[in-house]
Short mmCIF file of C-alpha atoms in Angstrom, two decimals:
data_model
loop_
_atom_site.label_atom_id
_atom_site.label_comp_id
_atom_site.label_asym_id
_atom_site.label_seq_id
_atom_site.Cartn_x
_atom_site.Cartn_y
_atom_site.Cartn_z
CA MET A 210 209.05 -173.97 75.47
CA GLY A 211 209.06 -174.98 71.82
CA ILE A 212 205.91 -174.96 69.76
CA ARG A 213 204.13 -178.29 69.47
CA ARG A 214 201.70 -179.93 67.09
CA SER A 215 198.91 -180.54 69.56
CA ARG A 216 196.95 -178.01 71.61
CA TYR A 217 197.67 -180.10 74.70
CA THR A 218 200.75 -181.18 76.65
CA TRP A 219 199.51 -184.62 77.68
CA MET A 220 197.05 -187.33 76.73
CA VAL A 221 194.20 -186.78 79.21
CA PRO A 222 193.07 -183.35 77.92
CA LYS A 223 193.65 -184.58 74.38
CA GLY A 224 191.28 -187.47 75.10
CA ILE A 225 188.68 -185.16 76.64
CA ASP A 226 188.89 -182.95 73.54
CA LEU A 227 188.31 -185.98 71.30
CA VAL A 228 185.33 -187.21 73.33
CA SER A 229 183.84 -183.71 73.42
CA ASN A 230 184.08 -183.40 69.64
CA LEU A 231 182.58 -186.84 69.07
CA LEU A 232 179.61 -185.87 71.24
CA THR A 233 179.03 -182.36 69.88
CA GLN A 234 180.00 -182.42 66.19
CA PRO A 235 177.08 -184.55 64.93
CA PHE A 236 174.56 -182.25 66.62
CA GLN A 237 176.30 -179.10 65.39
CA HIS A 238 176.22 -180.22 61.78
CA ILE A 239 172.65 -181.57 61.90
CA PHE A 240 171.42 -178.41 63.63
CA SER A 241 173.21 -176.23 61.08
CA LEU A 242 171.68 -178.21 58.22
CA THR A 243 168.24 -177.89 59.84
CA LEU A 244 168.49 -174.11 59.86
CA SER A 245 169.91 -174.18 56.33
CA CYS A 246 166.71 -175.74 55.02
CA TYR A 247 164.89 -172.49 55.80
CA ILE A 248 167.50 -170.09 54.40
CA ILE A 249 167.10 -169.63 50.65
CA THR A 250 169.98 -168.40 48.49
CA THR A 251 170.00 -167.16 44.91
CA PHE A 252 171.67 -170.46 43.96
CA ASP A 253 168.61 -172.48 44.97
CA THR A 254 165.79 -173.88 42.86
CA TYR A 255 162.44 -172.23 43.61
CA THR A 256 160.02 -174.90 42.35
CA PHE A 257 157.09 -175.78 44.61
CA LEU A 258 158.23 -179.40 44.98
CA HIS A 259 161.75 -178.37 45.92
CA LEU A 260 160.57 -175.88 48.54
CA PHE A 261 157.98 -178.31 49.91
CA LEU A 262 160.60 -181.02 50.40
CA ARG A 263 162.96 -178.59 52.14
CA PHE A 264 160.41 -176.89 54.40
CA ALA A 265 157.97 -179.72 55.16
CA VAL A 266 160.01 -182.92 54.92
CA ILE A 267 163.80 -182.58 55.17
CA GLY A 268 163.79 -179.68 57.63
CA PRO A 269 161.46 -181.35 60.19
CA LEU A 270 163.30 -184.68 59.91
CA LEU A 271 166.63 -182.99 60.57
CA ALA A 272 165.10 -181.05 63.47
CA ILE A 273 163.90 -184.30 65.08
CA LEU A 274 167.36 -185.82 64.66
CA ALA A 275 168.93 -182.70 66.19
CA LEU A 276 166.62 -182.98 69.22
CA VAL A 277 167.63 -186.63 69.65
CA LEU A 278 171.31 -185.65 69.60
CA LEU A 279 170.89 -182.62 71.87
CA PRO A 280 171.33 -184.38 75.26
CA VAL A 281 174.54 -186.05 74.09
CA ALA A 282 175.81 -182.75 72.63
CA THR A 283 175.06 -180.97 75.91
CA VAL A 284 177.31 -183.40 77.77
CA GLY A 285 180.04 -182.87 75.17
CA PHE A 286 179.75 -179.09 75.39
CA LEU A 287 180.00 -179.18 79.19
CA LEU A 288 183.18 -181.25 78.86
CA TRP A 289 184.51 -178.66 76.39
CA ILE A 290 183.78 -175.80 78.82
CA LEU A 291 185.43 -177.59 81.75
CA LEU A 292 188.47 -178.52 79.66
CA ASN A 293 189.10 -174.98 78.44
CA HIS A 294 188.20 -173.25 81.70
CA PHE A 295 190.34 -175.31 84.06
CA GLY A 296 193.10 -176.22 81.62
CA ALA A 297 193.52 -172.83 79.94
CA SER A 298 197.09 -172.29 81.17
CA ASN A 299 198.30 -175.49 79.48
CA ILE A 300 196.37 -175.20 76.21
CA GLN A 301 198.11 -173.98 73.06
CA PRO A 302 195.58 -171.90 71.06
CA TYR A 303 196.32 -173.60 67.72
CA ARG A 304 197.38 -176.84 66.06
CA LEU A 305 200.44 -177.17 63.84
CA THR A 306 201.47 -179.60 61.13
CA THR A 307 205.18 -180.18 60.49
CA PRO A 308 206.93 -182.73 58.26
CA ASP A 309 209.15 -183.95 61.10
CA GLU A 310 208.23 -185.73 64.28
CA GLY A 311 208.85 -183.87 67.53
CA ASP A 312 207.89 -180.59 69.08
CA GLY A 313 207.98 -178.41 65.97
CA LYS A 314 211.65 -177.34 66.22
CA ASN A 315 213.52 -177.07 62.94
CA SER A 316 217.11 -177.28 61.86
CA MET A 317 219.17 -174.10 62.06
CA PHE A 318 219.34 -173.49 58.32
CA SER A 319 217.49 -175.42 55.68
CA SER A 320 218.77 -173.61 52.59
CA GLU A 321 219.84 -170.27 51.23
CA CYS A 322 217.27 -167.50 51.68
CA PRO A 323 215.32 -166.99 48.42
CA ARG A 324 215.19 -163.68 46.60
CA ARG A 325 211.40 -163.50 46.26
CA PHE A 326 208.42 -164.39 48.44
CA THR A 327 204.74 -164.58 47.52
CA PHE A 328 201.78 -164.27 49.90
CA MET A 329 198.04 -164.74 49.43
CA SER A 330 195.09 -163.72 51.59
CA ALA A 331 191.58 -165.09 51.08
CA ASN A 332 188.37 -165.18 53.08
CA VAL A 333 186.98 -168.59 52.14
CA ILE A 334 183.84 -168.59 54.38
CA CYS A 335 184.23 -172.24 55.46
CA VAL A 336 181.90 -171.83 58.44
CA PRO A 337 178.76 -173.73 59.55
CA GLU A 338 176.36 -174.20 56.63
CA PHE A 339 173.58 -171.95 57.93
CA ILE A 340 176.04 -169.03 58.21
CA VAL A 341 177.31 -169.83 54.73
CA ARG A 342 173.77 -169.55 53.38
CA ILE A 343 173.06 -166.31 55.25
CA ASN A 344 175.94 -164.89 53.19
CA ASN A 345 174.32 -166.25 49.99
CA VAL A 346 176.99 -168.89 49.45
CA ARG A 347 176.35 -172.64 49.42
CA ASN A 348 177.49 -176.11 50.43
CA VAL A 349 180.53 -175.71 52.67
CA TYR A 350 181.24 -179.46 52.41
CA TRP A 351 181.73 -179.33 48.64
CA ARG A 352 183.32 -175.88 48.58
CA MET A 353 186.14 -176.68 51.02
CA LYS A 354 187.39 -179.42 48.67
CA GLU A 355 186.90 -177.31 45.55
CA ILE A 356 188.66 -174.29 47.07
CA ALA A 357 191.67 -176.42 48.05
CA ARG A 358 191.79 -177.93 44.57
CA ARG A 359 191.86 -174.48 42.96
CA PHE A 360 194.46 -173.19 45.41
CA LEU A 361 196.78 -176.01 44.41
CA LYS A 362 196.56 -175.13 40.70
CA GLN A 363 199.38 -172.60 40.70
CA ASN A 364 201.15 -171.06 37.72
CA ARG A 365 204.81 -170.27 38.32
CA ASP A 366 204.95 -168.23 35.10
CA LEU A 367 202.95 -165.49 36.86
CA ASN A 368 205.69 -164.92 39.45
CA ILE A 369 207.28 -162.04 37.60
CA PRO A 370 207.31 -158.39 38.73
CA ASN A 371 204.32 -156.33 37.59
CA LEU A 372 204.79 -153.26 39.83
CA LEU A 373 208.39 -152.29 39.10
CA ASN A 374 207.98 -150.84 35.61
CA HIS A 375 204.96 -149.71 33.58
CA ILE A 376 201.92 -151.04 35.42
CA GLN A 377 199.16 -152.56 33.31
CA GLY A 378 195.87 -153.36 35.02
CA GLU A 379 195.30 -156.53 33.01
CA ASN A 380 198.47 -158.01 34.52
CA LEU A 381 197.18 -157.46 38.04
CA ILE A 382 193.79 -159.16 37.62
CA GLN A 383 194.27 -162.89 37.12
CA ASP A 384 192.10 -165.99 36.83
CA LYS A 385 195.08 -168.15 37.76
CA LEU A 386 197.06 -168.31 40.97
CA PRO A 387 200.78 -167.54 41.05
CA GLU A 388 203.06 -169.85 42.99
CA VAL A 389 202.39 -168.94 46.63
CA ASP A 390 204.77 -169.40 49.57
CA VAL A 391 202.42 -168.42 52.39
CA MET A 392 198.61 -168.64 52.41
CA MET A 393 196.58 -166.61 54.90
CA LEU A 394 192.95 -167.74 55.04
CA GLN A 395 190.06 -166.37 57.08
CA GLU A 396 186.73 -167.87 58.15
CA VAL A 397 187.95 -171.45 58.35
CA SER A 398 185.85 -171.95 61.49
CA ASP A 399 184.29 -175.32 60.75
CA LYS A 400 186.40 -178.14 62.24
CA TRP A 401 185.76 -180.38 59.25
CA ALA A 402 186.90 -177.55 56.98
CA ASN A 403 190.11 -177.17 58.99
CA TYR A 404 190.98 -180.85 58.72
CA SER A 405 189.89 -181.05 55.09
CA LEU A 406 192.08 -178.10 54.07
CA VAL A 407 195.03 -179.47 56.03
CA SER A 408 194.63 -182.85 54.33
CA SER A 409 194.49 -181.23 50.88
CA LEU A 410 197.24 -178.63 51.29
CA THR A 411 199.83 -180.38 53.44
CA ALA A 412 201.70 -181.97 50.51
CA ARG A 413 202.63 -178.52 49.19
CA TYR A 414 202.51 -176.63 52.49
CA PRO A 415 204.12 -178.83 55.17
CA TYR A 416 203.75 -176.18 57.88
CA ILE A 417 200.12 -175.35 58.62
CA ILE A 418 198.68 -173.50 61.63
CA TYR A 419 194.99 -174.24 62.04
CA ASP A 420 192.13 -174.67 64.53
CA VAL A 421 193.16 -171.33 66.03
CA GLY A 422 191.34 -169.79 68.95
CA VAL A 423 191.19 -169.04 72.67
CA HIS A 424 188.03 -170.53 74.17
CA SER A 425 186.64 -168.81 77.27
CA PHE A 426 183.62 -166.93 78.56
CA GLY A 427 185.33 -163.63 77.77
CA THR A 428 186.44 -164.31 74.20
CA ASN A 429 183.85 -166.49 72.47
CA CYS A 430 181.60 -168.13 75.09
CA PHE A 431 183.41 -171.40 74.20
CA LEU A 432 181.85 -171.41 70.72
CA MET A 433 183.59 -170.61 67.41
CA GLY A 434 187.34 -170.28 66.88
CA SER A 435 189.08 -167.42 65.10
CA GLY A 436 188.75 -168.95 61.64
CA LEU A 437 192.38 -168.01 60.94
CA PHE A 438 194.45 -170.51 58.95
CA LEU A 439 198.06 -170.13 57.81
CA ALA A 440 199.87 -172.48 55.41
CA SER A 441 203.59 -172.05 54.76
CA ARG A 442 206.30 -173.65 52.66
CA TYR A 443 208.85 -172.39 55.19
CA PRO A 444 209.45 -173.86 58.67
CA VAL A 445 207.58 -172.24 61.54
CA LEU A 446 209.84 -171.14 64.41
CA ALA A 447 207.34 -169.45 66.72
CA VAL A 448 203.60 -168.71 66.81
CA ASN A 449 201.39 -166.30 68.70
CA PHE A 450 197.63 -165.79 68.71
CA HIS A 451 195.98 -162.76 70.29
CA PRO A 452 192.17 -162.60 70.56
CA TYR A 453 190.86 -159.06 70.27
CA HIS A 454 189.44 -157.59 73.46
CA ASN A 455 187.48 -154.88 71.64
CA ILE A 456 184.57 -156.75 70.03
CA LEU A 457 180.90 -156.28 69.13
CA HIS A 458 177.77 -158.46 68.73
CA TYR A 459 178.81 -161.69 66.88
CA GLY A 460 182.42 -161.03 67.96
CA HIS A 461 181.46 -162.35 71.39
CA LEU A 462 180.77 -165.76 69.80
CA ALA A 463 183.98 -166.07 67.76
CA SER A 464 187.58 -165.78 68.89
CA ILE A 465 188.50 -163.14 66.29
CA GLY A 466 192.04 -161.83 66.57
CA VAL A 467 195.49 -161.87 64.97
CA LEU A 468 197.70 -164.91 64.30
CA THR A 469 201.44 -164.25 63.88
CA ALA A 470 204.10 -166.74 62.81
CA LYS A 471 207.87 -166.45 62.64
CA LEU A 472 209.25 -168.30 59.60
CA ASP A 473 212.71 -169.70 58.87
CA LEU A 474 213.60 -168.40 55.40
CA GLY A 475 217.10 -169.90 55.18
CA SER A 476 220.63 -168.61 55.58
CA VAL A 477 221.89 -165.13 54.65
CA PRO A 478 225.48 -163.81 54.79
CA GLY A 479 226.26 -161.42 57.65
CA LYS A 480 228.41 -158.28 57.49
CA ASP A 481 231.51 -160.12 58.69
CA GLY A 482 230.98 -163.16 56.51
CA GLU A 483 229.22 -165.21 59.17
CA GLU A 484 226.06 -167.14 58.39
CA LEU A 485 222.84 -165.72 59.83
CA ARG A 486 219.29 -166.98 59.79
CA GLY A 487 216.87 -165.01 57.60
CA VAL A 488 213.45 -164.83 59.26
CA GLY A 489 210.10 -163.43 58.24
CA TYR A 490 207.04 -162.52 60.28
CA VAL A 491 203.57 -163.10 58.86
CA SER A 492 200.38 -161.93 60.60
CA ASN A 493 196.88 -163.01 59.60
CA THR A 494 193.84 -161.17 60.94
CA HIS A 495 190.09 -160.85 60.62
CA THR A 496 188.58 -157.72 62.14
CA GLN A 497 185.02 -156.92 63.16
CA ALA A 498 182.36 -156.82 60.44
CA TYR A 499 179.43 -154.38 60.50
CA GLN A 500 180.81 -152.19 63.27
CA GLY A 501 178.15 -149.53 62.74
CA LYS A 502 178.84 -146.25 64.52
CA LYS A 503 181.27 -147.82 67.00
CA LEU A 504 184.89 -147.54 65.86
CA VAL A 505 185.90 -150.95 67.14
CA ILE A 506 188.08 -151.83 64.12
CA ALA A 507 190.49 -148.98 64.89
CA ARG A 508 190.91 -150.30 68.42
CA GLN A 509 191.49 -153.80 67.05
CA LEU A 510 194.20 -152.42 64.75
CA THR A 511 195.90 -150.91 67.79
CA GLU A 512 195.83 -154.33 69.46
CA LEU A 513 197.23 -155.89 66.28
CA GLN A 514 200.05 -153.37 66.01
CA GLU A 515 201.08 -153.71 69.66
CA THR A 516 200.81 -157.52 69.62
CA VAL A 517 202.93 -157.95 66.49
CA ARG A 518 205.59 -155.53 67.76
CA GLN A 519 205.80 -157.35 71.08
CA PHE A 520 206.00 -160.77 69.42
CA ILE A 521 208.83 -159.64 67.13
CA SER A 522 210.67 -158.09 70.09
CA GLU A 523 210.36 -161.28 72.15
CA THR A 524 211.31 -163.78 69.44
CA HIS A 525 213.94 -161.98 67.32
CA ASN A 526 217.61 -162.61 68.12
CA PRO A 527 219.55 -159.80 66.36
CA ASP A 528 222.89 -161.54 66.97
CA LYS A 529 221.92 -164.62 64.97
CA GLU A 530 219.01 -163.50 62.78
CA VAL A 531 218.12 -160.98 60.12
CA ILE A 532 214.49 -159.92 59.67
CA ILE A 533 213.73 -160.03 55.95
CA PHE A 534 210.09 -158.91 56.18
CA SER A 535 207.04 -158.46 58.35
CA VAL A 536 203.79 -158.89 56.42
CA VAL A 537 200.25 -158.34 57.72
CA GLY A 538 197.27 -159.63 55.75
CA GLY A 539 193.65 -160.57 56.12
CA ASP A 540 190.06 -159.39 56.00
CA PHE A 541 190.12 -155.88 57.49
CA ASN A 542 186.46 -155.02 56.87
CA PHE A 543 187.12 -151.42 55.82
CA ASP A 544 188.43 -149.72 52.70
CA ASN A 545 190.65 -146.76 51.93
CA MET A 546 188.06 -144.55 50.23
CA SER A 547 184.63 -144.86 51.88
CA PRO A 548 183.70 -141.75 53.93
CA GLY A 549 182.57 -143.89 56.85
CA ASP A 550 185.92 -145.69 57.02
CA ARG A 551 188.13 -142.60 57.39
CA PRO A 552 188.69 -142.95 61.17
CA THR A 553 190.08 -146.44 60.54
CA ARG A 554 192.20 -145.84 57.44
CA ILE A 555 194.18 -143.04 59.18
CA HIS A 556 195.32 -145.50 61.86
CA PRO A 557 199.09 -145.42 62.67
CA LEU A 558 199.36 -149.00 61.37
CA PHE A 559 199.46 -147.52 57.86
CA THR A 560 202.50 -145.46 58.77
CA GLU A 561 204.40 -148.49 60.03
CA TYR A 562 203.13 -150.78 57.24
CA GLU A 563 202.67 -149.93 53.57
CA ASP A 564 199.72 -150.87 51.37
CA PRO A 565 200.86 -151.33 47.75
CA CYS A 566 197.38 -150.44 46.47
CA ARG A 567 197.20 -147.07 48.24
CA GLU A 568 198.04 -143.85 46.45
CA CYS A 569 197.50 -141.94 49.67
CA GLU A 570 194.98 -141.81 52.50
CA GLY A 571 191.54 -141.73 50.88
CA GLU A 572 192.74 -142.64 47.38
CA ASP A 573 193.72 -145.99 45.86
CA LYS A 574 196.01 -146.62 42.92
CA HIS A 575 194.21 -146.33 39.58
CA TRP A 576 194.63 -150.07 39.01
CA ALA A 577 193.27 -151.21 42.39
CA VAL A 578 190.06 -153.27 42.48
CA GLY A 579 187.53 -153.83 45.26
CA THR A 580 187.40 -157.23 46.94
CA GLU A 581 183.97 -157.35 48.63
CA HIS A 582 181.30 -158.95 46.44
CA ARG A 583 177.69 -157.89 46.20
CA GLN A 584 176.42 -161.07 47.80
CA ARG A 585 173.14 -161.28 45.88
CA GLN A 586 175.13 -161.47 42.62
CA LEU A 587 177.30 -164.45 43.56
CA SER A 588 175.12 -166.87 41.59
CA HIS A 589 175.33 -164.79 38.39
CA PRO A 590 176.78 -166.91 35.53
CA ALA A 591 179.47 -164.29 34.88
CA VAL A 592 180.79 -164.64 38.44
CA SER A 593 180.87 -168.44 38.22
CA ASN A 594 183.30 -168.27 35.29
CA SER A 595 186.66 -167.02 36.58
CA THR A 596 187.89 -165.98 33.12
CA ILE A 597 184.76 -163.98 32.27
CA PHE A 598 184.77 -162.41 35.72
CA LYS A 599 188.40 -161.40 35.26
CA HIS A 600 187.48 -159.33 32.21
CA ILE A 601 184.49 -157.82 34.01
CA LEU A 602 186.78 -156.59 36.80
CA MET A 603 188.87 -154.76 34.21
CA ASN A 604 185.83 -152.65 33.30
CA LYS A 605 185.26 -149.87 35.85
CA VAL A 606 181.55 -149.70 35.06
CA GLU A 607 180.69 -153.39 34.70
CA ARG A 608 182.44 -154.42 37.89
CA ARG A 609 180.10 -152.20 39.92
CA LYS A 610 177.38 -154.81 39.33
CA PHE A 611 179.36 -157.37 41.31
CA ILE A 612 181.76 -155.49 43.63
CA ILE A 613 180.58 -153.02 46.30
CA ASP A 614 181.42 -149.34 45.73
CA ALA A 615 183.77 -147.52 48.09
CA ASP A 616 181.11 -145.02 49.16
CA ILE A 617 180.01 -146.57 52.46
CA LEU A 618 178.83 -144.15 55.14
CA GLU A 619 178.25 -146.75 57.84
CA GLN A 620 179.10 -150.45 57.99
CA THR A 621 175.90 -152.37 58.64
CA SER A 622 174.44 -155.68 57.51
CA ASP A 623 172.62 -153.74 54.78
CA LEU A 624 175.81 -154.20 52.75
CA MET A 625 174.73 -157.81 52.20
CA TYR A 626 171.87 -156.57 50.01
CA SER A 627 173.44 -153.47 48.44
CA SER A 628 172.94 -152.58 44.77
CA PRO A 629 174.94 -150.10 42.68
CA LYS A 630 173.57 -146.59 42.28
CA ILE A 631 172.53 -145.77 38.72
CA ASP A 632 172.40 -142.59 36.66
CA PRO A 633 169.08 -140.90 37.59
CA VAL A 634 168.68 -139.60 34.03
CA THR A 635 169.57 -142.61 31.89
CA GLY A 636 168.80 -145.29 34.47
CA GLU A 637 172.05 -147.04 33.59
CA LEU A 638 175.26 -147.78 35.43
CA MET A 639 177.99 -145.19 35.08
CA GLU A 640 181.60 -144.82 36.16
CA VAL A 641 181.87 -143.17 39.57
CA MET A 642 184.68 -142.40 41.98
CA GLY A 643 185.38 -145.56 43.98
CA GLY A 644 183.01 -147.62 41.83
CA GLY A 645 183.55 -151.32 42.53
CA GLY A 646 186.38 -150.24 44.80
CA ARG A 647 185.54 -151.51 48.30
CA ARG A 648 188.91 -153.17 48.92
CA ILE A 649 188.78 -154.77 52.37
CA ASP A 650 191.22 -157.66 51.86
CA LEU A 651 194.72 -156.30 52.37
CA LEU A 652 198.36 -157.36 52.28
CA LEU A 653 200.69 -154.92 54.03
CA LEU A 654 204.50 -154.79 54.19
CA ARG A 655 206.44 -153.17 57.02
CA ALA A 656 208.32 -150.09 55.84
CA GLY A 657 212.10 -150.30 56.03
CA ASP A 658 212.39 -154.08 55.74
CA ARG A 659 214.84 -155.82 53.40
CA VAL A 660 212.30 -156.32 50.62
CA ARG A 661 210.21 -154.19 48.27
CA PHE A 662 206.92 -154.68 46.45
CA ALA A 663 207.39 -156.55 43.18
CA SER A 664 203.91 -157.77 42.22
CA PHE A 665 200.28 -157.65 43.25
CA TRP A 666 197.30 -159.65 41.99
CA PHE A 667 193.52 -159.59 42.36
CA LEU A 668 192.38 -163.17 41.82
CA THR A 669 189.15 -164.63 40.45
CA ILE A 670 190.17 -168.23 41.14
CA ILE A 671 187.36 -168.90 43.64
CA SER A 672 184.67 -166.81 41.97
CA SER A 673 181.19 -167.65 43.33
CA LEU A 674 182.77 -169.86 46.04
CA SER A 675 183.30 -166.91 48.40
CA ASP A 676 182.00 -163.39 48.87
CA HIS A 677 185.58 -162.07 48.83
CA LEU A 678 188.15 -161.67 46.08
CA PRO A 679 191.52 -163.21 47.08
CA VAL A 680 194.63 -161.04 46.77
CA ALA A 681 198.29 -162.02 46.38
CA MET A 682 201.54 -160.09 46.67
CA MET A 683 205.15 -160.82 45.77
CA VAL A 684 208.09 -159.05 47.38
CA GLU A 685 211.76 -159.25 46.49
CA ARG A 686 214.89 -158.73 48.54
CA ILE A 687 216.94 -155.58 48.12
CA ASP A 688 220.54 -154.77 49.06
CA GLU A 689 221.51 -152.12 51.61
CA ASP A 690 221.95 -149.35 49.01
CA GLN A 691 218.46 -149.97 47.63
CA ARG A 692 217.11 -150.15 51.17
CA TRP A 693 218.46 -146.69 52.02
CA LYS A 694 217.08 -145.30 48.77
CA GLU A 695 213.65 -146.73 49.64
CA GLN A 696 213.92 -145.14 53.09
CA GLU A 697 214.79 -141.75 51.56
CA ARG A 698 211.87 -142.06 49.13
CA ARG A 699 209.43 -142.75 51.96
CA GLU A 700 210.74 -139.81 53.99
CA TRP A 701 210.43 -137.54 50.95
CA GLU A 702 206.85 -138.70 50.29
CA TYR A 703 206.00 -138.22 53.98
CA GLN A 704 207.31 -134.63 53.90
CA LEU A 705 205.28 -133.89 50.76
CA GLY A 706 202.08 -135.37 52.05
#
């Protein structure tokens, strides 16, 4: 069965979905705003009048309105449960936009396969407002529009290799976005955010997979979706979503997992002169946050690896297609250097897929930068200015004020309030191993594919709008001779290390 735009095969469940949303969405937003009145961020004004209005006037009024809407929302939620419980076998766990009418099928070949491809991963925290504020961010309704606006301001002049020759750190940290072919976003859980981003991005990215999630008692208690969002310039041929079975605490309320799409990249010449289809596989994931002493992320990576392998095996036709690349990206919630993350970073996934920012297990490249913000510093004026923040990230000492160090012993919610360690003698910040280096947003490329790393960027384009630093990667196609040389290099490095 071909992929389709809607989650549903016929009109009745589609109508039930619409009615359910109309009944529940007003309550969800009003309730979220009610809670938000009592969650103060560092962006907020602390005057007595401001706090009085929030706590004693606006909050209670919103609470009363939420109570009025509660009975109607309860009916809508019951409809949602019944729809997903009894209709699960016929529900597609995502929605898809395509430029053509129909079931999502595309023409055999649209054009010649390009030489280079660029990917971006960003956690944009477009979730209900009270969760946004818990993470010391603000106003999801304004941010979703602003984030889309900044994502569309792309600079094609940046799409030149910066990893193939002498690598200069200042070329890898950018306050502008290169031209991106595939966007992988995380934490787009709010339905309004999904539709808003689709509306804003669809002109440049005609193929968008959104509203992703399996809704059941076992995955998310019928509450939040996965938050995964994938926008592509290339036609989508097949899609798969796998919700993780190994989950903890909040993971039982959100359908976290891995979203994989097969893309039509255009035609490539075969060995005998015949025309083949070039295809690429892109996987977007968001793993468990704050796993504590339980190594649930490693088990999720095993699920990811097995799911992606199976999807490629089931959808690839070697007689008519050539796999150009398989890329995995997302918010992995662990880094390559923290002592507490060692059991995860030695996972076999990092043998099958390569991380361009890794020197080896436990050590990043000298130019790599952390991507997890110190949340309490998001309102700092330096973070709000993407150009100033770019220059701060180039300084290994200064960036420790704003990016978490890669020295984590255990992942807990205490990371939300962490501060950099200072020199006990001088009382000042100093350069330390892994300082400002907690790099949890990754883009990985499968070893042995028909491309190589060409560029990598750490981006300040949505500074202060998210608690994560977006990353982007460009790969370029290689011929068979180069491919074998790359394979020999990897084998040699494996034998050495």
